[in-house]
Structure formats: C-alpha cells, structure tokens
C-alpha cells in the first residue's frame, strides 16, 4: 500500500508579523492559563499538606467524592484516568496530588482489595499472560539451544531467513 503526491511550489511569501489583536488575545489566554495552573498547583500542595497533617479531606475542598471498586485499567466518568492511575501508585492510607488542565485533585487511598480471579475477564488476562510467558520461555530456550549447537558443531543460521519464517507463522 502506498501513494504518490505531486506538489508544485508557486511562490514563497515573505514572513509578516501576526495581527496584534490576535497575538494579544493568545498571550492573554496563555498567561491566564499559566497563572490558573500555578494557583491550582499551589492550592493543591497546601491542601495536600493539610490533609497529611491530619485534617479531613471533606473539610478542605470544594468538591468531595468517594469512589470505590476502581480498576487499574477501568474508567469512570467521575474521575480522570490520571486520577485513577495515580491512585494505583499510592500506598494504602496515603495522599497524592494530580494536576489536571484546569483543576487539581487531592486523593487519598483508603483501601486496597484483592481482585476477583474467578471472573471471565480475570481468566482471560491470566490466559494471555500465561501464553505470553510460554512464548517468551520458548524463544529463550530456542536461543540457548541454537547458541549451544553453534558452539559445539560450528553451525551457523541465516537470521534473515529464520525471521522470515517466524513472520510467516505469526
């Protein structure tokens, strides 16, 4: 699969400064976003410090949510994927901060529960992991065998041909 593109350059125009009103509006918006992000980061750090000092999170923030049964690869409309990822990095009972685009989250991991290994999803993940492990072990054993044969018998393999065969079988 491919394509061909033909293009002709008609003219090179000299650079010109952008319109002042457009530049001013862009600079103001970027400055406002930067100041907001810095202020939210500072507020988040202060809130995090107060929470780690023992104050209750409910009393510290404008919005408070308790979420349960979060999955590492799951998603929810109540939380950013960054928040879920950060929660899985924390130890039980500890706090963390996640800086969003226009918000900051202070989170506390209240508890960790074992996953249910009897579900269909858990079994399929386990099977996929076992298959991946089997393939890795088979490849490693083959490499060890080939290396040993090459050393003892002086045999050499054409790696390109071998890779081509492997590609055709996959």
Coordinates of N, CA and C in Angstrom, one line a residue:
X1 N 0.8 -1.2 0.0 CA 0.0 0.0 0.0 C 0.9 1.2 0.0
X2 N 0.6 2.2 -0.8 CA 1.4 3.4 -0.9 C 0.6 4.5 -1.6
X3 N 1.3 5.5 -1.9 CA 0.7 6.6 -2.6 C 1.7 7.5 -3.2
X4 N 1.3 8.4 -4.1 CA 2.1 9.3 -4.7 C 1.5 10.7 -4.5
X5 N 2.4 11.7 -4.2 CA 1.9 13.1 -4.0 C 2.8 13.9 -4.9
X6 N 2.1 14.7 -5.7 CA 2.8 15.7 -6.6 C 2.4 17.1 -6.1
X7 N 3.4 17.9 -5.9 CA 3.1 19.3 -5.5 C 4.1 20.3 -6.2
X8 N 3.6 21.4 -6.5 CA 4.4 22.5 -7.1 C 4.3 23.7 -6.2
X9 N 5.5 24.3 -5.9 CA 5.6 25.5 -5.2 C 5.5 26.7 -6.1
X10 N 4.5 27.4 -6.0 CA 4.2 28.6 -6.9 C 5.0 29.8 -6.4
X11 N 5.0 30.0 -5.1 CA 5.6 31.3 -4.6 C 6.0 31.2 -3.1
X12 N 7.0 31.8 -2.8 CA 7.4 31.9 -1.3 C 7.1 33.3 -0.9
X13 N 6.2 33.5 0.1 CA 5.8 34.8 0.5 C 6.7 35.2 1.7
X14 N 7.1 36.5 1.8 CA 7.9 36.9 3.0 C 7.1 36.8 4.3
X15 N 7.8 36.5 5.4 CA 7.1 36.4 6.6 C 6.6 37.8 7.0
X16 N 5.5 37.8 7.7 CA 4.9 39.0 8.2 C 4.5 38.8 9.6
X17 N 4.5 39.9 10.4 CA 4.1 39.7 11.8 C 2.6 39.4 11.9
X18 N 2.2 38.7 12.9 CA 0.8 38.4 13.1 C 0.1 39.6 13.6
X19 N -1.2 39.6 13.4 CA -2.1 40.7 13.8 C -2.0 40.9 15.3
X20 N -1.8 42.2 15.7 CA -1.6 42.5 17.2 C -2.7 42.0 18.0
X21 N -4.0 42.2 17.6 CA -5.1 41.8 18.4 C -5.1 40.3 18.6
X22 N -4.8 39.5 17.6 CA -4.8 38.1 17.7 C -3.7 37.6 18.6
X23 N -2.5 38.2 18.5 CA -1.4 37.9 19.4 C -1.7 38.2 20.8
X24 N -2.2 39.4 21.0 CA -2.6 39.9 22.4 C -3.6 38.9 23.0
X25 N -4.6 38.5 22.3 CA -5.6 37.6 22.8 C -4.9 36.2 23.2
X26 N -4.1 35.7 22.3 CA -3.4 34.5 22.6 C -2.5 34.5 23.8
X27 N -1.7 35.6 23.9 CA -0.8 35.8 25.0 C -1.6 35.9 26.3
X28 N -2.7 36.7 26.3 CA -3.6 36.8 27.5 C -4.1 35.5 27.9
X29 N -4.6 34.7 26.9 CA -5.2 33.4 27.3 C -4.1 32.4 27.8
X30 N -2.9 32.4 27.2 CA -1.8 31.6 27.7 C -1.4 32.0 29.1
X31 N -1.3 33.3 29.3 CA -0.9 33.9 30.6 C -2.0 33.5 31.7
X32 N -3.2 33.7 31.4 CA -4.3 33.3 32.3 C -4.3 31.8 32.6
X33 N -4.1 31.0 31.6 CA -4.0 29.5 31.9 C -2.8 29.2 32.8
X34 N -1.7 29.9 32.5 CA -0.5 29.6 33.3 C -0.6 30.0 34.8
X35 N -1.2 31.2 35.0 CA -1.5 31.7 36.3 C -2.5 30.8 37.1
X36 N -3.5 30.4 36.3 CA -4.5 29.5 36.9 C -3.9 28.2 37.3
X37 N -3.1 27.6 36.4 CA -2.4 26.3 36.7 C -1.5 26.4 37.9
X38 N -0.7 27.5 38.0 CA 0.2 27.7 39.1 C -0.6 27.9 40.4
X39 N -1.7 28.7 40.4 CA -2.5 28.9 41.6 C -3.2 27.6 42.0
X40 N -3.7 26.8 41.1 CA -4.2 25.5 41.4 C -3.2 24.5 42.0
X41 N -2.0 24.5 41.4 CA -0.9 23.7 41.9 C -0.6 24.1 43.4
X42 N -0.5 25.4 43.6 CA -0.2 25.9 45.0 C -1.3 25.5 46.0
X43 N -2.5 25.7 45.5 CA -3.7 25.3 46.4 C -3.7 23.8 46.6
X44 N -3.3 23.0 45.6 CA -3.3 21.5 45.8 C -2.2 21.1 46.8
X45 N -1.0 21.8 46.7 CA 0.1 21.5 47.6 C -0.3 21.8 49.1
X46 N -1.0 23.0 49.2 CA -1.4 23.4 50.6 C -2.4 22.4 51.1
X47 N -3.4 22.0 50.3 CA -4.4 21.1 50.7 C -3.8 19.7 51.0
X48 N -2.9 19.3 50.2 CA -2.2 18.0 50.4 C -1.5 18.1 51.8
X49 N -0.8 19.2 52.0 CA 0.0 19.3 53.3 C -1.0 19.3 54.5
X50 N -2.1 19.9 54.4 CA -3.1 20.0 55.5 C -3.7 18.6 55.7
X51 N -4.0 17.9 54.6 CA -4.5 16.5 54.7 C -3.5 15.6 55.3
X52 N -2.3 15.7 54.9 CA -1.2 14.8 55.5 C -1.0 15.2 57.0
X53 N -1.3 16.4 57.4 CA -1.2 16.8 58.8 C -2.3 16.3 59.6
X54 N -3.4 15.7 59.0 CA -4.4 15.1 59.8 C -5.8 15.8 59.6
X55 N -5.9 16.9 58.8 CA -7.2 17.5 58.6 C -8.0 16.6 57.6
X56 N -9.3 16.6 57.8 CA -10.2 15.8 57.0 C -10.4 16.4 55.6
X57 N -10.3 15.5 54.6 CA -10.4 16.0 53.2 C -11.8 16.6 52.9
X58 N -12.8 16.1 53.6 CA -14.2 16.7 53.4 C -14.2 18.2 53.7
X59 N -13.5 18.5 54.7 CA -13.5 19.9 55.2 C -12.5 20.8 54.4
X60 N -11.7 20.3 53.5 CA -10.7 21.0 52.8 C -11.0 21.4 51.4
X61 N -11.9 20.8 50.7 CA -12.1 21.0 49.3 C -13.5 21.5 49.0
X62 N -13.6 22.0 47.8 CA -14.9 22.5 47.3 C -15.8 21.3 46.8
X63 N -15.1 20.3 46.3 CA -15.9 19.1 45.8 C -15.2 17.9 46.5
X64 N -16.0 17.0 46.9 CA -15.5 15.8 47.6 C -16.3 14.6 47.0
X65 N -15.6 13.6 46.6 CA -16.2 12.4 46.1 C -15.5 11.2 46.7
X66 N -16.3 10.2 47.0 CA -15.7 8.9 47.4 C -16.0 7.9 46.3
X67 N -15.0 7.2 45.9 CA -15.2 6.2 44.8 C -14.7 4.9 45.3
X68 N -15.3 3.8 44.9 CA -14.9 2.5 45.3 C -14.9 1.6 44.1
X69 N -14.3 0.5 44.2 CA -14.2 -0.6 43.2 C -13.6 -0.1 41.9
X70 N -12.6 0.8 42.0 CA -11.9 1.2 40.8 C -11.0 0.1 40.3
X71 N -10.9 0.0 39.0 CA -10.0 -1.0 38.4 C -8.8 -0.3 37.8
X72 N -7.7 -0.9 37.8 CA -6.5 -0.3 37.2 C -6.7 0.1 35.8
X73 N -7.3 -0.7 35.0 CA -7.5 -0.4 33.6 C -8.9 0.1 33.3
X74 N -9.7 0.4 34.3 CA -11.0 0.8 34.2 C -11.1 2.3 34.0
X75 N -12.3 2.8 33.6 CA -12.5 4.2 33.5 C -13.9 4.5 34.1
X76 N -14.0 5.8 34.5 CA -15.3 6.2 35.1 C -15.5 7.7 34.7
X77 N -16.7 8.1 34.6 CA -17.0 9.5 34.3 C -16.7 10.4 35.5
X78 N -16.6 9.8 36.7 CA -16.4 10.6 37.9 C -14.9 11.0 38.1
X79 N -14.0 10.4 37.4 CA -12.6 10.7 37.6 C -11.8 10.6 36.4
X80 N -10.8 11.4 36.3 CA -9.9 11.4 35.2 C -9.0 10.2 35.2
X81 N -8.6 9.6 34.1 CA -7.7 8.5 34.0 C -6.4 8.8 34.8
X82 N -6.0 10.0 34.8 CA -4.8 10.4 35.6 C -5.0 10.2 37.1
X83 N -6.2 10.4 37.6 CA -6.5 10.2 39.0 C -6.5 8.8 39.3
X84 N -7.1 8.0 38.5 CA -7.1 6.5 38.7 C -5.7 5.9 38.7
X85 N -4.9 6.4 37.7 CA -3.5 5.9 37.6 C -2.7 6.3 38.8
X86 N -2.9 7.5 39.3 CA -2.2 8.0 40.5 C -2.6 7.2 41.7
X87 N -3.9 6.9 41.8 CA -4.4 6.1 43.0 C -3.7 4.8 43.1
X88 N -3.4 4.1 41.9 CA -2.8 2.8 42.0 C -1.3 2.9 42.3
X89 N -0.7 4.1 42.3 CA 0.7 4.3 42.7 C 0.8 4.5 44.2
X90 N -0.3 4.8 44.9 CA -0.2 5.2 46.3 C -0.3 3.9 47.2
X91 N 0.3 4.1 48.4 CA 0.1 3.1 49.4 C -1.2 3.3 50.2
X92 N -1.7 2.3 50.8 CA -3.0 2.4 51.5 C -2.8 3.5 52.6
X93 N -3.8 4.4 52.6 CA -3.8 5.5 53.7 C -3.0 6.7 53.3
X94 N -2.3 6.7 52.2 CA -1.5 7.9 51.8 C -2.3 8.8 50.9
X95 N -1.8 10.0 50.7 CA -2.4 11.0 49.9 C -1.5 11.3 48.6
X96 N -2.2 11.8 47.6 CA -1.5 12.2 46.4 C -2.1 13.4 45.7
X97 N -1.4 14.0 44.8 CA -2.0 15.1 44.1 C -1.9 14.9 42.6
X98 N -2.9 15.2 41.9 CA -2.9 15.1 40.4 C -3.3 16.5 39.8
X99 N -2.4 17.0 39.0 CA -2.7 18.3 38.4 C -3.4 18.0 37.0
X100 N -4.6 18.6 36.9 CA -5.3 18.5 35.6 C -5.1 19.7 34.8
X101 N -5.8 19.9 33.7 CA -5.7 21.0 32.8 C -6.2 22.3 33.5
X102 N -7.4 22.2 34.1 CA -8.0 23.3 34.8 C -8.5 22.9 36.1
X103 N -7.9 22.0 36.7 CA -8.3 21.5 38.1 C -7.1 20.8 38.7
X104 N -7.2 20.6 40.0 CA -6.2 19.8 40.8 C -7.0 18.9 41.7
X105 N -6.5 17.7 41.8 CA -7.1 16.7 42.6 C -6.2 16.3 43.8
X106 N -6.7 16.2 45.0 CA -6.0 15.7 46.1 C -6.8 14.4 46.4
X107 N -6.0 13.3 46.4 CA -6.7 12.0 46.6 C -6.1 11.3 47.8
X108 N -6.9 10.4 48.4 CA -6.4 9.5 49.5 C -6.8 8.1 49.1
X109 N -5.9 7.2 49.2 CA -6.2 5.8 49.0 C -6.6 5.2 50.3
X110 N -7.9 4.9 50.5 CA -8.4 4.4 51.8 C -8.2 2.9 51.9
X111 N -8.3 2.2 50.9 CA -8.1 0.7 51.0 C -7.8 0.1 49.7
X112 N -7.2 -1.1 49.8 CA -6.9 -1.9 48.6 C -7.5 -3.3 48.8
X113 N -8.3 -3.7 47.8 CA -8.9 -5.0 47.9 C -8.4 -5.9 46.8
X114 N -8.4 -7.2 47.1 CA -7.9 -8.2 46.1 C -8.9 -8.2 45.0
X115 N -8.5 -8.4 43.8 CA -9.3 -8.6 42.6 C -10.0 -10.0 42.7
X116 N -11.1 -10.1 42.0 CA -11.8 -11.4 41.9 C -11.2 -12.2 40.7
X117 N -10.5 -13.2 41.0 CA -9.8 -14.0 40.0 C -10.7 -15.0 39.3
X118 N -12.0 -15.1 39.7 CA -12.9 -16.1 39.2 C -13.7 -15.5 38.0
X119 N -13.6 -14.2 37.7 CA -14.4 -13.7 36.6 C -13.8 -14.1 35.3
X120 N -14.6 -13.9 34.3 CA -14.2 -14.3 32.9 C -13.0 -13.3 32.5
X121 N -13.1 -12.1 32.8 CA -12.1 -11.1 32.5 C -10.7 -11.5 33.1
X122 N -10.8 -11.9 34.4 CA -9.6 -12.3 35.1 C -9.0 -13.5 34.5
X123 N -9.8 -14.5 34.1 CA -9.3 -15.7 33.5 C -8.7 -15.4 32.1
X124 N -9.3 -14.5 31.3 CA -8.7 -14.2 30.0 C -7.4 -13.5 30.2
X125 N -7.3 -12.6 31.2 CA -6.0 -11.9 31.4 C -4.9 -12.9 31.8
X126 N -5.3 -13.8 32.7 CA -4.4 -14.9 33.2 C -3.9 -15.8 32.0
X127 N -4.9 -16.1 31.1 CA -4.5 -17.0 30.0 C -3.6 -16.2 29.0
X128 N -3.9 -14.9 28.8 CA -3.0 -14.1 27.9 C -1.6 -14.0 28.5
X129 N -1.5 -13.8 29.8 CA -0.2 -13.7 30.5 C 0.5 -15.0 30.4
X130 N -0.2 -16.2 30.6 CA 0.5 -17.5 30.5 C 1.0 -17.7 29.1
X131 N 0.2 -17.4 28.1 CA 0.6 -17.6 26.7 C 1.8 -16.7 26.4
X132 N 1.8 -15.5 26.9 CA 3.0 -14.6 26.7 C 4.2 -15.2 27.3
X133 N 4.1 -15.7 28.5 CA 5.2 -16.3 29.3 C 5.7 -17.5 28.6
X134 N 4.8 -18.4 28.1 CA 5.2 -19.6 27.3 C 6.0 -19.2 26.1
X135 N 5.5 -18.2 25.3 CA 6.2 -17.8 24.1 C 7.6 -17.2 24.5
X136 N 7.7 -16.5 25.5 CA 9.0 -15.9 25.9 C 9.9 -17.0 26.3
X137 N 9.4 -18.0 27.1 CA 10.3 -19.1 27.5 C 10.7 -19.9 26.3
X138 N 9.8 -20.2 25.4 CA 10.1 -21.0 24.2 C 11.2 -20.3 23.4
X139 N 11.0 -19.0 23.2 CA 12.0 -18.2 22.5 C 13.4 -18.3 23.2
X140 N 13.4 -18.1 24.5 CA 14.7 -18.1 25.2 C 15.3 -19.5 25.1
X141 N 14.5 -20.5 25.3 CA 15.1 -21.9 25.2 C 15.7 -22.2 23.8
X142 N 15.0 -21.7 22.8 CA 15.4 -21.9 21.4 C 16.7 -21.2 21.2
X143 N 16.8 -19.9 21.7 CA 18.1 -19.2 21.6 C 19.2 -19.9 22.3
X144 N 19.0 -20.4 23.5 CA 20.0 -21.1 24.2 C 20.4 -22.4 23.4
X145 N 19.5 -23.1 22.9 CA 19.8 -24.3 22.1 C 20.6 -24.0 20.9
X146 N 20.2 -22.9 20.1 CA 20.9 -22.5 18.9 C 22.3 -22.1 19.3
X147 N 22.5 -21.4 20.3 CA 23.8 -20.9 20.7 C 24.7 -22.1 21.1
X148 N 24.1 -23.1 21.8 CA 24.9 -24.3 22.1 C 25.3 -25.1 20.9
X149 N 24.3 -25.3 20.0 CA 24.6 -26.0 18.7 C 25.7 -25.3 17.9
X150 N 25.6 -24.0 17.8 CA 26.6 -23.2 17.1 C 28.0 -23.4 17.7
X151 N 28.1 -23.4 19.0 CA 29.4 -23.5 19.7 C 30.0 -24.9 19.5
X152 N 29.2 -25.9 19.7 CA 29.7 -27.3 19.6 C 29.9 -27.8 18.2
X153 N 29.0 -27.5 17.3 CA 29.0 -28.1 16.0 C 29.5 -27.1 14.9
X154 N 29.7 -25.9 15.3 CA 30.1 -24.9 14.3 C 29.1 -24.6 13.2
X155 N 27.8 -24.8 13.6 CA 26.7 -24.5 12.7 C 26.3 -23.0 12.8
X156 N 26.0 -22.4 11.6 CA 25.5 -21.1 11.7 C 24.1 -21.0 11.0
X157 N 23.3 -20.1 11.5 CA 22.0 -19.9 11.0 C 21.9 -18.6 10.2
X158 N 21.0 -18.6 9.2 CA 20.7 -17.4 8.5 C 19.6 -16.7 9.2
X159 N 19.9 -15.6 10.0 CA 19.0 -14.9 10.8 C 17.8 -14.3 10.0
X160 N 18.1 -13.8 8.8 CA 17.1 -13.2 8.0 C 16.1 -14.2 7.5
X161 N 16.6 -15.4 7.1 CA 15.7 -16.5 6.7 C 14.8 -17.0 7.9
X162 N 15.5 -17.1 9.0 CA 14.8 -17.5 10.2 C 13.7 -16.5 10.6
X163 N 14.0 -15.3 10.6 CA 13.0 -14.2 10.9 C 11.9 -14.2 9.9
X164 N 12.2 -14.5 8.6 CA 11.1 -14.5 7.6 C 10.2 -15.7 7.9
X165 N 10.7 -16.8 8.3 CA 9.9 -18.0 8.6 C 9.0 -17.7 9.8
X166 N 9.6 -17.1 10.8 CA 8.8 -16.7 12.0 C 7.7 -15.7 11.7
X167 N 8.0 -14.8 10.8 CA 7.0 -13.8 10.4 C 5.8 -14.5 9.7
X168 N 6.1 -15.5 8.8 CA 5.0 -16.2 8.1 C 4.2 -17.0 9.0
X169 N 4.7 -17.5 10.1 CA 3.9 -18.3 11.0 C 3.1 -17.5 12.0
X170 N 3.3 -16.2 12.1 CA 2.6 -15.4 13.1 C 1.4 -14.8 12.5

